[in-house]
Tab-separated table of C-alpha atoms in Angstrom:
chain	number	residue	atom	x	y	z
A	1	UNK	CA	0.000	0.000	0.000
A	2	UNK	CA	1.257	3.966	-0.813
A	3	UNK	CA	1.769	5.923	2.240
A	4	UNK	CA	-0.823	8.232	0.377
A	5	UNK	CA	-3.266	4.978	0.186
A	6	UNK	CA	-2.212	4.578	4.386
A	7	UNK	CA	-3.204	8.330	5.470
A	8	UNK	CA	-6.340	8.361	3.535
A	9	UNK	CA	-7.849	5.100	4.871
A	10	UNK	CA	-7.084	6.184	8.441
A	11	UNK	CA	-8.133	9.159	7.451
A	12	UNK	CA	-11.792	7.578	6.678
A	13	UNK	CA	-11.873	5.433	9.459
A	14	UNK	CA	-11.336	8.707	12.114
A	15	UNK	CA	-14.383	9.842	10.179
A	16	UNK	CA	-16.550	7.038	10.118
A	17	UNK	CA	-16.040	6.917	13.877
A	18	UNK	CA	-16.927	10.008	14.555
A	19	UNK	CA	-19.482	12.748	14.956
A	20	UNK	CA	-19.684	15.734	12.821
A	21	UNK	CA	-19.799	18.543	15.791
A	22	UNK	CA	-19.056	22.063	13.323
A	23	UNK	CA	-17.943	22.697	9.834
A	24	UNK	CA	-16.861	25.769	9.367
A	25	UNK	CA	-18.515	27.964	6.776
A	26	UNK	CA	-16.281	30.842	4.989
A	27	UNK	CA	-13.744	29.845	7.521
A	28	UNK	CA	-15.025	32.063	9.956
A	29	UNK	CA	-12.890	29.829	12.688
A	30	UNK	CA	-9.474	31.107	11.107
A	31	UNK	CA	-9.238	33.506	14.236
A	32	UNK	CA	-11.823	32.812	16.960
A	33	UNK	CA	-12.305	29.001	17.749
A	34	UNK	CA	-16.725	27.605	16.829
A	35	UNK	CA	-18.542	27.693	20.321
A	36	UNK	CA	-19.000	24.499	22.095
A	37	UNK	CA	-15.450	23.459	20.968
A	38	UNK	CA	-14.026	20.825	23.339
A	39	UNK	CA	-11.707	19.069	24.890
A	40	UNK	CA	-11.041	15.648	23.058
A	41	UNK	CA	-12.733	17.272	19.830
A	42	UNK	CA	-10.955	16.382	16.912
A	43	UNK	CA	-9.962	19.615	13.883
A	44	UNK	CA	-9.659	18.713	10.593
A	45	UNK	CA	-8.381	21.061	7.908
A	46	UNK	CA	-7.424	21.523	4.575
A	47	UNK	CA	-4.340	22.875	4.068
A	48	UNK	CA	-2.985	24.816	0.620
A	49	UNK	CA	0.461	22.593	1.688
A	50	UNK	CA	2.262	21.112	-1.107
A	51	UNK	CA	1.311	17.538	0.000
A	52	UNK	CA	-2.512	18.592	-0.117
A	53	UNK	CA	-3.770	17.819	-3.044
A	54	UNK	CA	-1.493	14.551	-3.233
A	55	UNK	CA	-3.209	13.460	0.154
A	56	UNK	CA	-6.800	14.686	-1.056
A	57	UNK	CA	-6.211	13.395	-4.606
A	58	UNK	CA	-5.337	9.697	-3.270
A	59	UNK	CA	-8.740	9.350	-1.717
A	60	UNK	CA	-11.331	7.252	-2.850
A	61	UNK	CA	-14.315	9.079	-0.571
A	62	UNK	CA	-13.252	11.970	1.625
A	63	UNK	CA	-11.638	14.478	-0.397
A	64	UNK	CA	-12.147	17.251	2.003
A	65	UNK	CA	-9.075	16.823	4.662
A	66	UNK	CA	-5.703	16.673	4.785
A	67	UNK	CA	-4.584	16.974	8.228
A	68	UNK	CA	-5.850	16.743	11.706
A	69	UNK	CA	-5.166	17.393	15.565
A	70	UNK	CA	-6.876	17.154	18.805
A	71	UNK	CA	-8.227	19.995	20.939
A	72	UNK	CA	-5.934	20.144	24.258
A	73	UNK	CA	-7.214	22.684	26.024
A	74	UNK	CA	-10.210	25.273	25.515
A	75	UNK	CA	-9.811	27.804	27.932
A	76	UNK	CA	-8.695	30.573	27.958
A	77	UNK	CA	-7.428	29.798	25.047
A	78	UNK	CA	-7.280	26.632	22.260
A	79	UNK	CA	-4.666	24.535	21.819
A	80	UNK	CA	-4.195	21.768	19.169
A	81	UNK	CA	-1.712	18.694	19.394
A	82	UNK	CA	-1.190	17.252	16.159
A	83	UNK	CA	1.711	15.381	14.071
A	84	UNK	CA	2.914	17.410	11.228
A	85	UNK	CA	6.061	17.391	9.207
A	86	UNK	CA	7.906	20.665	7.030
A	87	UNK	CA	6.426	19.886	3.280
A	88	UNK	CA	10.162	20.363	2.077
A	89	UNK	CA	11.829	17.693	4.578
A	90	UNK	CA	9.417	16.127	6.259
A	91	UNK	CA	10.817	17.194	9.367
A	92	UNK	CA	8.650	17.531	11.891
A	93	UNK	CA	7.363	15.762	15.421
A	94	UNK	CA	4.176	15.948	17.776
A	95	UNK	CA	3.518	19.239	18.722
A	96	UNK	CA	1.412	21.552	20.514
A	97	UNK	CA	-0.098	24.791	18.514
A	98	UNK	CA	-2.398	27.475	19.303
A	99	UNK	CA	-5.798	27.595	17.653
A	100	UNK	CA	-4.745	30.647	14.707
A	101	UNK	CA	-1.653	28.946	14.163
A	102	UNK	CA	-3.452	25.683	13.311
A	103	UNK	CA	-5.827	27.476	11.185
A	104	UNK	CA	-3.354	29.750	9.446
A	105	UNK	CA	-3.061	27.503	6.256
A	106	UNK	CA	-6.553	25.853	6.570
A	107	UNK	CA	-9.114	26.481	3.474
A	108	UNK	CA	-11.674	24.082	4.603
A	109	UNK	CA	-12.374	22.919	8.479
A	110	UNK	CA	-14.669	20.564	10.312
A	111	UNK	CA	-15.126	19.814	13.742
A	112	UNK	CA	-15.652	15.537	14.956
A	113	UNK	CA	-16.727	14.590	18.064
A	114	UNK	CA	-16.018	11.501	19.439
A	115	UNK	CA	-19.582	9.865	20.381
A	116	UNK	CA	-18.566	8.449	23.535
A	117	UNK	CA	-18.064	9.828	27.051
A	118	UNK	CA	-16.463	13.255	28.446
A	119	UNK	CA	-13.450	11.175	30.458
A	120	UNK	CA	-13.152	9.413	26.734
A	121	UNK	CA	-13.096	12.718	25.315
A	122	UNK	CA	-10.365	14.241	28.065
A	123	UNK	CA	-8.079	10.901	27.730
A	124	UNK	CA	-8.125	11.448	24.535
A	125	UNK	CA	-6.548	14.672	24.744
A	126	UNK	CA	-4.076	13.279	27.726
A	127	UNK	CA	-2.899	10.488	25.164
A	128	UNK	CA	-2.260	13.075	22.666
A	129	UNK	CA	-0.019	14.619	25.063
A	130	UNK	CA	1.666	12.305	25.829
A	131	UNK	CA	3.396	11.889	22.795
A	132	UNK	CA	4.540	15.195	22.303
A	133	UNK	CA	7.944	15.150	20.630
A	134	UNK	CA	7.593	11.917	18.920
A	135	UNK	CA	9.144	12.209	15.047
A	136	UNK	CA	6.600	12.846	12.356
A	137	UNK	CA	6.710	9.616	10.232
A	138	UNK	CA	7.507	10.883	7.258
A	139	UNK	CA	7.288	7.254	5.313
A	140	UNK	CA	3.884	6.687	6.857
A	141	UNK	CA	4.557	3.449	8.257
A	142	UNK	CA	2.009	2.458	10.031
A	143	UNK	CA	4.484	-0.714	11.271
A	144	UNK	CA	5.635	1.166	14.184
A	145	UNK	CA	4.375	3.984	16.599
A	146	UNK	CA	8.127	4.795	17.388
A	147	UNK	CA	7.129	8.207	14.918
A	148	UNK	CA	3.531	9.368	14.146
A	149	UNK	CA	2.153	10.818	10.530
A	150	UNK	CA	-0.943	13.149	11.719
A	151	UNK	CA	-3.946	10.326	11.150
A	152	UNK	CA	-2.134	7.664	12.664
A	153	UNK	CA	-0.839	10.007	15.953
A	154	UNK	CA	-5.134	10.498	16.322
A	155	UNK	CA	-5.341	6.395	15.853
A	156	UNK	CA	-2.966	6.041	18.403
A	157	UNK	CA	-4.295	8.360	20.884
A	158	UNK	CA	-8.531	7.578	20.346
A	159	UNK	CA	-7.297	4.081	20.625
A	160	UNK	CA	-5.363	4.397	23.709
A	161	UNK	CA	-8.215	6.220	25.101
A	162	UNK	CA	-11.201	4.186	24.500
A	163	UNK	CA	-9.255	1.120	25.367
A	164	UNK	CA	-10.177	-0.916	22.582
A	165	UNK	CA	-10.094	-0.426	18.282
A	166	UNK	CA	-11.704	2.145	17.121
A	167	UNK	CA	-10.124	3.235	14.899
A	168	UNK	CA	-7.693	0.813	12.693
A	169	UNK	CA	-7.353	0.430	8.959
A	170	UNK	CA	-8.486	-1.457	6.179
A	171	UNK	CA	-7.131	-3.674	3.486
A	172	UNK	CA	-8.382	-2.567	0.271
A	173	UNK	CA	-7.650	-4.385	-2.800
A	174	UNK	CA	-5.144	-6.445	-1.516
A	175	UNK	CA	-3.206	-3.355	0.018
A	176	UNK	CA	-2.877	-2.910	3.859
């Protein structure tokens, strides 16, 4: 399977196991967070990155996302961990960001809850943090946790959390 192929299908799983909470509509989120936002929420955006359209373009359903992070903390401000690597090197590790930084390159945006309960939610976030630092994987291999491409670092965490599979991958085609 293409790493491309490996991002997306996580990428559908995260949604299919999810709840829509807010889509942003003329990206009126870019500065000031959507009301209700919480803990253990998960933000997906579309980026104008380089990798983008590659990412979006590999897709056979969701063609709206191409990157993701969890909401950390709400008040007073928002804070996103996610798993994101430099376009040009691929660079990159778990990090913490504030909300208009994660936005900054965003041209699309939904918000997914996760349809379980508020300690799920807020261990979700905790097993985020936890892996802050870890190495973006920049040869999405899905193998090894030892470094973390941005659908795979949410995998990790909601799975973690929720103690059991939720979210996994699937073998399409004879690719896994």
């Amino acid at each position: 399977m293409t790493s491309s192929h490996r991002f997306i299908l996580c990428l559908q799983l995260l949604l299919s196991s999810f709840a829509v909470a807010a889509e942003a509509v003329g990206l009126e989120w870019k500065r000031t967070p959507p009301p209700g936002l919480k803990v253990g929420d998960l933000v997906f955006r579309k980026g104008r990155g380089l990798w983008t359209k590659y990412f979006i373009g590999a897709s056979t359903r969701e063609k709206r996302f191409s990157h993701v992070g969890i909401v950390v903390r709400t008040n007073p401000s928002t804070f996103i961990v996610h798993s994101e690597g430099s376009d040009l090197t691929g660079i990159g590790n778990v990090r913490v960001e504030g909300w208009q930084g994660f936005m900054e390159i965003a041209s699309e945006c939904a918000v997914y809850r996760f349809a379980g309960s508020e300690e799920t939610s807020q261990a979700i976030a905790n097993c985020g943090l936890k892996r802050l630092g870890v190495r973006f994987d920049s040869a999405f291999d899905m193998s090894s946790t030892n470094e973390l491409y941005c659908t795979e670092f949410i995998r990790e965490a909601v799975n973690e959390a929720a103690g059991t599979n939720v979210v996994g991958f699937t073998i399409r085609k004879g690719r896994g």
